[in-house]
PDB file of C-alpha atoms in Angstrom:
ATOM      1  CA  LYS A  37      -0.020  -0.016  -0.025  1.00  0.00           C
ATOM      2  CA  GLN A  38       1.350   3.387  -1.049  1.00  0.00           C
ATOM      3  CA  GLU A  39       2.158   5.791   1.716  1.00  0.00           C
ATOM      4  CA  VAL A  40       3.059   9.338   1.094  1.00  0.00           C
ATOM      5  CA  THR A  41       4.827  11.620   3.599  1.00  0.00           C
ATOM      6  CA  GLN A  42       5.520  15.363   3.346  1.00  0.00           C
ATOM      7  CA  ILE A  43       8.237  17.266   5.200  1.00  0.00           C
ATOM      8  CA  PRO A  44       8.022  19.814   6.623  1.00  0.00           C
ATOM      9  CA  ALA A  45       4.430  20.015   7.843  1.00  0.00           C
ATOM     10  CA  ALA A  46       4.773  23.801   8.040  1.00  0.00           C
ATOM     11  CA  LEU A  47       7.152  26.366   6.649  1.00  0.00           C
ATOM     12  CA  SER A  48       7.464  30.085   7.065  1.00  0.00           C
ATOM     13  CA  VAL A  49       9.931  32.086   4.937  1.00  0.00           C
ATOM     14  CA  PRO A  50      10.566  35.710   3.934  1.00  0.00           C
ATOM     15  CA  GLU A  51       9.470  36.831   0.500  1.00  0.00           C
ATOM     16  CA  GLY A  52      11.986  36.323  -2.233  1.00  0.00           C
ATOM     17  CA  GLU A  53      13.626  33.163  -0.906  1.00  0.00           C
ATOM     18  CA  ASN A  54      13.880  30.033  -2.961  1.00  0.00           C
ATOM     19  CA  LEU A  55      12.414  26.976  -1.063  1.00  0.00           C
ATOM     20  CA  VAL A  56      12.046  23.273  -1.474  1.00  0.00           C
ATOM     21  CA  LEU A  57       9.171  21.147  -0.250  1.00  0.00           C
ATOM     22  CA  ASN A  58       9.768  17.389   0.191  1.00  0.00           C
ATOM     23  CA  CYS A  59       7.580  14.432  -0.596  1.00  0.00           C
ATOM     24  CA  SER A  60       8.533  10.804  -0.015  1.00  0.00           C
ATOM     25  CA  PHE A  61       6.647   7.656  -1.047  1.00  0.00           C
ATOM     26  CA  THR A  62       6.961   3.949  -0.218  1.00  0.00           C
ATOM     27  CA  ASP A  63       6.053   2.217  -3.419  1.00  0.00           C
ATOM     28  CA  SER A  64       8.564   2.803  -6.163  1.00  0.00           C
ATOM     29  CA  ALA A  65       6.173   1.421  -8.730  1.00  0.00           C
ATOM     30  CA  ILE A  66       4.583   4.819  -9.035  1.00  0.00           C
ATOM     31  CA  TYR A  67       2.871   5.822 -12.282  1.00  0.00           C
ATOM     32  CA  ASN A  68       2.860   9.425 -11.703  1.00  0.00           C
ATOM     33  CA  LEU A  69       3.222  12.042  -8.947  1.00  0.00           C
ATOM     34  CA  GLN A  70       1.208  15.284  -8.781  1.00  0.00           C
ATOM     35  CA  TRP A  71       1.677  18.355  -6.845  1.00  0.00           C
ATOM     36  CA  PHE A  72      -1.385  20.365  -5.819  1.00  0.00           C
ATOM     37  CA  ARG A  73      -2.034  23.721  -4.203  1.00  0.00           C
ATOM     38  CA  GLN A  74      -4.871  24.222  -1.680  1.00  0.00           C
ATOM     39  CA  ASP A  75      -6.093  27.608  -0.477  1.00  0.00           C
ATOM     40  CA  PRO A  76      -8.065  27.820   2.763  1.00  0.00           C
ATOM     41  CA  GLY A  77     -11.621  26.738   2.120  1.00  0.00           C
ATOM     42  CA  LYS A  78     -10.940  25.928  -1.556  1.00  0.00           C
ATOM     43  CA  GLY A  79     -10.489  22.945  -3.718  1.00  0.00           C
ATOM     44  CA  LEU A  80      -7.190  21.622  -4.989  1.00  0.00           C
ATOM     45  CA  THR A  81      -5.465  23.136  -7.978  1.00  0.00           C
ATOM     46  CA  SER A  82      -2.993  20.962  -9.831  1.00  0.00           C
ATOM     47  CA  LEU A  83       0.429  22.530 -10.222  1.00  0.00           C
ATOM     48  CA  LEU A  84       2.666  19.843 -11.830  1.00  0.00           C
ATOM     49  CA  LEU A  85       2.220  16.256 -12.864  1.00  0.00           C
ATOM     50  CA  ILE A  86       5.352  14.121 -13.359  1.00  0.00           C
ATOM     51  CA  GLN A  87       4.885  10.781 -15.169  1.00  0.00           C
ATOM     52  CA  SER A  88       7.001   7.804 -14.006  1.00  0.00           C
ATOM     53  CA  SER A  89       9.201   8.054 -17.168  1.00  0.00           C
ATOM     54  CA  GLN A  90      10.111  11.715 -16.423  1.00  0.00           C
ATOM     55  CA  ARG A  91      12.575  13.238 -13.963  1.00  0.00           C
ATOM     56  CA  GLU A  92      11.131  16.735 -13.689  1.00  0.00           C
ATOM     57  CA  GLN A  93       8.529  19.233 -14.765  1.00  0.00           C
ATOM     58  CA  THR A  94       8.648  22.962 -14.737  1.00  0.00           C
ATOM     59  CA  SER A  95       5.904  25.616 -14.746  1.00  0.00           C
ATOM     60  CA  GLY A  96       6.997  29.260 -14.252  1.00  0.00           C
ATOM     61  CA  ARG A  97       8.756  29.535 -10.918  1.00  0.00           C
ATOM     62  CA  LEU A  98       7.840  25.953  -9.973  1.00  0.00           C
ATOM     63  CA  ASN A  99       9.950  22.832 -10.617  1.00  0.00           C
ATOM     64  CA  ALA A 100       9.104  19.432  -9.456  1.00  0.00           C
ATOM     65  CA  SER A 101      11.424  16.399  -9.487  1.00  0.00           C
ATOM     66  CA  LEU A 102      10.782  12.682  -9.207  1.00  0.00           C
ATOM     67  CA  ASP A 103      13.349  10.072  -8.160  1.00  0.00           C
ATOM     68  CA  LYS A 104      11.634   6.675  -8.046  1.00  0.00           C
ATOM     69  CA  SER A 105      14.687   4.818  -6.897  1.00  0.00           C
ATOM     70  CA  SER A 106      14.823   6.849  -3.648  1.00  0.00           C
ATOM     71  CA  GLY A 107      11.108   7.280  -3.318  1.00  0.00           C
ATOM     72  CA  ARG A 108      11.360  11.087  -3.260  1.00  0.00           C
ATOM     73  CA  SER A 109       9.831  14.085  -5.045  1.00  0.00           C
ATOM     74  CA  THR A 110      10.650  17.728  -4.375  1.00  0.00           C
ATOM     75  CA  LEU A 111       8.845  20.909  -5.344  1.00  0.00           C
ATOM     76  CA  TYR A 112      11.131  23.866  -5.830  1.00  0.00           C
ATOM     77  CA  ILE A 113       9.624  27.342  -5.622  1.00  0.00           C
ATOM     78  CA  ALA A 114      11.845  30.143  -6.871  1.00  0.00           C
ATOM     79  CA  ALA A 115      11.681  33.752  -5.651  1.00  0.00           C
ATOM     80  CA  SER A 116       8.740  33.201  -3.420  1.00  0.00           C
ATOM     81  CA  GLN A 117       5.933  35.650  -3.144  1.00  0.00           C
ATOM     82  CA  PRO A 118       3.133  36.233  -0.567  1.00  0.00           C
ATOM     83  CA  GLY A 119       0.706  34.898  -3.113  1.00  0.00           C
ATOM     84  CA  ASP A 120       2.421  31.509  -2.854  1.00  0.00           C
ATOM     85  CA  SER A 121       1.108  31.112   0.648  1.00  0.00           C
ATOM     86  CA  ALA A 122      -1.073  27.953   0.670  1.00  0.00           C
ATOM     87  CA  THR A 123      -0.953  24.286   1.626  1.00  0.00           C
ATOM     88  CA  TYR A 124       0.886  22.193  -0.953  1.00  0.00           C
ATOM     89  CA  LEU A 125      -0.101  18.517  -1.360  1.00  0.00           C
ATOM     90  CA  CYS A 126       1.775  15.814  -3.145  1.00  0.00           C
ATOM     91  CA  ALA A 127      -0.080  12.642  -4.310  1.00  0.00           C
ATOM     92  CA  GLY A 128       1.036   9.525  -6.086  1.00  0.00           C
ATOM     93  CA  HIS A 129      -0.729   7.129  -8.341  1.00  0.00           C
ATOM     94  CA  SER A 130       0.701   3.563  -8.194  1.00  0.00           C
ATOM     95  CA  GLY A 131      -0.414   0.151  -9.432  1.00  0.00           C
ATOM     96  CA  GLY A 132      -1.709   1.173 -12.694  1.00  0.00           C
ATOM     97  CA  GLY A 133      -5.314   0.873 -11.626  1.00  0.00           C
ATOM     98  CA  ALA A 134      -7.968   3.493 -11.464  1.00  0.00           C
ATOM     99  CA  ASP A 135      -8.018   3.627  -7.809  1.00  0.00           C
ATOM    100  CA  GLY A 136      -7.203   7.230  -7.337  1.00  0.00           C
ATOM    101  CA  LEU A 137      -4.327   9.133  -5.768  1.00  0.00           C
ATOM    102  CA  THR A 138      -2.587   8.568  -2.348  1.00  0.00           C
ATOM    103  CA  PHE A 139      -2.076  12.000  -0.727  1.00  0.00           C
ATOM    104  CA  GLY A 140       0.424  13.243   1.761  1.00  0.00           C
ATOM    105  CA  LYS A 141      -0.882  15.480   4.663  1.00  0.00           C
ATOM    106  CA  GLY A 142       0.598  18.505   3.011  1.00  0.00           C
ATOM    107  CA  THR A 143       2.991  21.373   3.801  1.00  0.00           C
ATOM    108  CA  HIS A 144       1.469  24.589   5.029  1.00  0.00           C
ATOM    109  CA  LEU A 145       3.539  27.396   3.516  1.00  0.00           C
ATOM    110  CA  ILE A 146       3.514  31.066   4.578  1.00  0.00           C
ATOM    111  CA  ILE A 147       5.532  33.666   2.674  1.00  0.00           C
ATOM    112  CA  GLN A 148       6.170  36.684   4.831  1.00  0.00           C
ATOM    113  CA  PRO A 149       5.968  40.111   2.993  1.00  0.00           C
TER     114      PRO A 149
ATOM    115  CA  ASN B 276     -16.005  25.891 -18.822  1.00  0.00           C
ATOM    116  CA  ALA B 277     -17.360  24.823 -15.312  1.00  0.00           C
ATOM    117  CA  GLY B 278     -15.002  21.889 -14.691  1.00  0.00           C
ATOM    118  CA  VAL B 279     -16.094  19.873 -11.564  1.00  0.00           C
ATOM    119  CA  THR B 280     -19.086  21.324  -9.663  1.00  0.00           C
ATOM    120  CA  GLN B 281     -20.069  20.224  -6.224  1.00  0.00           C
ATOM    121  CA  THR B 282     -23.289  20.990  -4.393  1.00  0.00           C
ATOM    122  CA  PRO B 283     -23.898  21.957  -1.676  1.00  0.00           C
ATOM    123  CA  LYS B 284     -20.910  23.866  -0.423  1.00  0.00           C
ATOM    124  CA  PHE B 285     -21.916  23.571   3.219  1.00  0.00           C
ATOM    125  CA  ARG B 286     -24.327  21.328   5.062  1.00  0.00           C
ATOM    126  CA  ILE B 287     -25.164  20.529   8.603  1.00  0.00           C
ATOM    127  CA  LEU B 288     -26.774  17.125   9.317  1.00  0.00           C
ATOM    128  CA  LYS B 289     -28.180  15.566  12.474  1.00  0.00           C
ATOM    129  CA  ILE B 290     -26.998  12.143  13.533  1.00  0.00           C
ATOM    130  CA  GLY B 291     -29.011   9.511  11.622  1.00  0.00           C
ATOM    131  CA  GLN B 292     -30.041  11.790   8.707  1.00  0.00           C
ATOM    132  CA  SER B 293     -29.226  10.999   5.236  1.00  0.00           C
ATOM    133  CA  MET B 294     -28.210  13.183   2.290  1.00  0.00           C
ATOM    134  CA  THR B 295     -26.664  13.107  -1.174  1.00  0.00           C
ATOM    135  CA  LEU B 296     -23.653  15.172  -2.236  1.00  0.00           C
ATOM    136  CA  GLN B 297     -23.856  16.074  -5.816  1.00  0.00           C
ATOM    137  CA  CYS B 298     -20.849  16.135  -8.273  1.00  0.00           C
ATOM    138  CA  ALA B 299     -21.007  16.973 -11.967  1.00  0.00           C
ATOM    139  CA  GLN B 300     -18.290  17.495 -14.518  1.00  0.00           C
ATOM    140  CA  ASP B 301     -18.580  18.917 -18.052  1.00  0.00           C
ATOM    141  CA  MET B 302     -15.242  17.620 -19.464  1.00  0.00           C
ATOM    142  CA  ASN B 303     -16.403  14.230 -20.606  1.00  0.00           C
ATOM    143  CA  HIS B 304     -13.992  12.502 -18.226  1.00  0.00           C
ATOM    144  CA  ASN B 305     -14.547   8.802 -17.701  1.00  0.00           C
ATOM    145  CA  TYR B 306     -12.794   8.610 -14.256  1.00  0.00           C
ATOM    146  CA  MET B 307     -14.472  10.212 -11.189  1.00  0.00           C
ATOM    147  CA  TYR B 308     -13.482  10.027  -7.505  1.00  0.00           C
ATOM    148  CA  TRP B 309     -14.790  11.089  -4.088  1.00  0.00           C
ATOM    149  CA  TYR B 310     -12.342  11.861  -1.387  1.00  0.00           C
ATOM    150  CA  ARG B 311     -12.679  13.080   2.199  1.00  0.00           C
ATOM    151  CA  GLN B 312     -10.284  15.363   3.981  1.00  0.00           C
ATOM    152  CA  ASP B 313     -10.107  15.653   7.681  1.00  0.00           C
ATOM    153  CA  PRO B 314      -8.330  18.473   9.501  1.00  0.00           C
ATOM    154  CA  GLY B 315      -4.649  18.191   9.173  1.00  0.00           C
ATOM    155  CA  MET B 316      -4.747  15.113   7.068  1.00  0.00           C
ATOM    156  CA  GLY B 317      -4.381  14.231   3.482  1.00  0.00           C
ATOM    157  CA  LEU B 318      -7.235  13.224   1.233  1.00  0.00           C
ATOM    158  CA  LYS B 319      -8.574   9.681   1.479  1.00  0.00           C
ATOM    159  CA  LEU B 320     -10.310   7.932  -1.326  1.00  0.00           C
ATOM    160  CA  ILE B 321     -13.947   6.850  -0.582  1.00  0.00           C
ATOM    161  CA  TYR B 322     -15.230   5.638  -3.901  1.00  0.00           C
ATOM    162  CA  TYR B 323     -14.219   5.862  -7.648  1.00  0.00           C
ATOM    163  CA  SER B 324     -15.770   5.148 -10.989  1.00  0.00           C
ATOM    164  CA  VAL B 325     -14.145   4.308 -14.355  1.00  0.00           C
ATOM    165  CA  GLY B 326     -17.219   4.961 -16.360  1.00  0.00           C
ATOM    166  CA  ALA B 327     -20.992   5.105 -16.377  1.00  0.00           C
ATOM    167  CA  GLY B 328     -22.360   1.978 -14.553  1.00  0.00           C
ATOM    168  CA  ILE B 329     -19.064   1.059 -12.991  1.00  0.00           C
ATOM    169  CA  THR B 330     -18.004   1.966  -9.408  1.00  0.00           C
ATOM    170  CA  ASP B 331     -15.602   0.558  -6.836  1.00  0.00           C
ATOM    171  CA  LYS B 332     -14.623   1.032  -3.197  1.00  0.00           C
ATOM    172  CA  GLY B 333     -11.740   3.146  -2.136  1.00  0.00           C
ATOM    173  CA  GLU B 334      -9.875   3.183   1.209  1.00  0.00           C
ATOM    174  CA  VAL B 335     -12.694   4.470   3.413  1.00  0.00           C
ATOM    175  CA  PRO B 336     -16.105   3.305   1.872  1.00  0.00           C
ATOM    176  CA  ASN B 337     -17.997   2.461   5.007  1.00  0.00           C
ATOM    177  CA  GLY B 338     -21.165   4.544   5.543  1.00  0.00           C
ATOM    178  CA  TYR B 339     -21.329   5.748   1.936  1.00  0.00           C
ATOM    179  CA  ASN B 340     -22.778   4.679  -1.377  1.00  0.00           C
ATOM    180  CA  VAL B 341     -22.386   5.899  -4.899  1.00  0.00           C
ATOM    181  CA  SER B 342     -23.948   5.518  -8.356  1.00  0.00           C
ATOM    182  CA  ARG B 343     -22.867   6.505 -11.813  1.00  0.00           C
ATOM    183  CA  SER B 344     -25.742   6.535 -14.246  1.00  0.00           C
ATOM    184  CA  THR B 345     -24.138   9.019 -16.632  1.00  0.00           C
ATOM    185  CA  THR B 346     -20.701  10.118 -17.534  1.00  0.00           C
ATOM    186  CA  GLU B 347     -21.246  13.561 -16.069  1.00  0.00           C
ATOM    187  CA  ASP B 348     -22.723  12.896 -12.611  1.00  0.00           C
ATOM    188  CA  PHE B 349     -21.307  10.926  -9.626  1.00  0.00           C
ATOM    189  CA  PRO B 350     -23.379  11.511  -6.561  1.00  0.00           C
ATOM    190  CA  LEU B 351     -22.224  10.331  -3.042  1.00  0.00           C
ATOM    191  CA  ARG B 352     -24.884   9.120  -0.634  1.00  0.00           C
ATOM    192  CA  LEU B 353     -24.537   9.202   3.125  1.00  0.00           C
ATOM    193  CA  GLU B 354     -26.959   6.949   4.962  1.00  0.00           C
ATOM    194  CA  LEU B 355     -27.472   7.351   8.637  1.00  0.00           C
ATOM    195  CA  ALA B 356     -24.967  10.132   9.137  1.00  0.00           C
ATOM    196  CA  ALA B 357     -22.486   9.885  12.063  1.00  0.00           C
ATOM    197  CA  PRO B 358     -20.182  12.451  13.702  1.00  0.00           C
ATOM    198  CA  SER B 359     -17.258  10.542  12.163  1.00  0.00           C
ATOM    199  CA  GLN B 360     -18.437  11.676   8.739  1.00  0.00           C
ATOM    200  CA  THR B 361     -17.809  15.264   9.637  1.00  0.00           C
ATOM    201  CA  SER B 362     -15.223  16.281   6.956  1.00  0.00           C
ATOM    202  CA  VAL B 363     -14.706  18.062   3.714  1.00  0.00           C
ATOM    203  CA  TYR B 364     -15.674  16.043   0.716  1.00  0.00           C
ATOM    204  CA  PHE B 365     -13.993  16.563  -2.663  1.00  0.00           C
ATOM    205  CA  CYS B 366     -15.070  15.177  -5.998  1.00  0.00           C
ATOM    206  CA  ALA B 367     -12.459  14.879  -8.781  1.00  0.00           C
ATOM    207  CA  SER B 368     -12.468  13.688 -12.340  1.00  0.00           C
ATOM    208  CA  SER B 369      -9.682  12.677 -14.790  1.00  0.00           C
ATOM    209  CA  PRO B 370      -9.693  11.579 -18.416  1.00  0.00           C
ATOM    210  CA  GLY B 371      -7.270   8.764 -17.564  1.00  0.00           C
ATOM    211  CA  THR B 372      -5.381   7.179 -14.748  1.00  0.00           C
ATOM    212  CA  VAL B 373      -2.112   8.874 -15.559  1.00  0.00           C
ATOM    213  CA  ILE B 374      -3.544  12.251 -16.439  1.00  0.00           C
ATOM    214  CA  ALA B 375      -3.960  15.113 -13.910  1.00  0.00           C
ATOM    215  CA  ALA B 376      -7.015  15.110 -11.913  1.00  0.00           C
ATOM    216  CA  PHE B 377      -9.402  18.093 -11.662  1.00  0.00           C
ATOM    217  CA  PHE B 378     -10.975  18.754  -8.301  1.00  0.00           C
ATOM    218  CA  GLY B 379     -14.251  20.414  -7.232  1.00  0.00           C
ATOM    219  CA  GLN B 380     -14.386  23.152  -4.560  1.00  0.00           C
ATOM    220  CA  GLY B 381     -15.487  20.746  -1.893  1.00  0.00           C
ATOM    221  CA  THR B 382     -18.475  20.197   0.347  1.00  0.00           C
ATOM    222  CA  ARG B 383     -17.997  20.971   4.110  1.00  0.00           C
ATOM    223  CA  LEU B 384     -20.224  18.602   6.024  1.00  0.00           C
ATOM    224  CA  THR B 385     -20.801  18.756   9.767  1.00  0.00           C
ATOM    225  CA  VAL B 386     -22.756  15.983  11.563  1.00  0.00           C
ATOM    226  CA  VAL B 387     -24.152  16.982  14.989  1.00  0.00           C
TER     227      VAL B 387
END
């Protein structure tokens, strides 16, 4: 059974800093890994999807990497802004079936102005 | 383009009552999912569907039922609501198992 862990649970940094959020998973037979952003009281917004055959994906100031052998993914945020404040969730899809994503508990990120 | 629409956004139920959470998507996705999110926790899968007429249990299906009569709609039924079902419920859809999932805005349910 896939388990997903996110470290740290919370992070507060000054505006402008580059930062890394970590995600680890137990089942290396992962089909894809997805990073989401969740704002308070809102749904989830997909940020980046990395297929198992890929090593990384980039979108604007965001870069996500996937290392199946070590069971790790990282989300790198460059030049952080107060608008980046949110909870970031990573989720893995393993087994090849249709049985949904396994989520971590998230990292609550605060960017101080 | 509405994406995934959930209704209602908020609901308070008394113990033992029943209700249906509605979910509709307009993207013609075959795969649909129901998750619940408890405070400080990740999302857990309740039920999923790979197409009209086909549903299957996820990690936490007890106390819930689903149906999928059309591609667009995937309602979640709570029978005999219990305080343990207090949570935020998210519906999601995807065109495939290895394609990004789209989520609704959630339904915040409180059982008292």
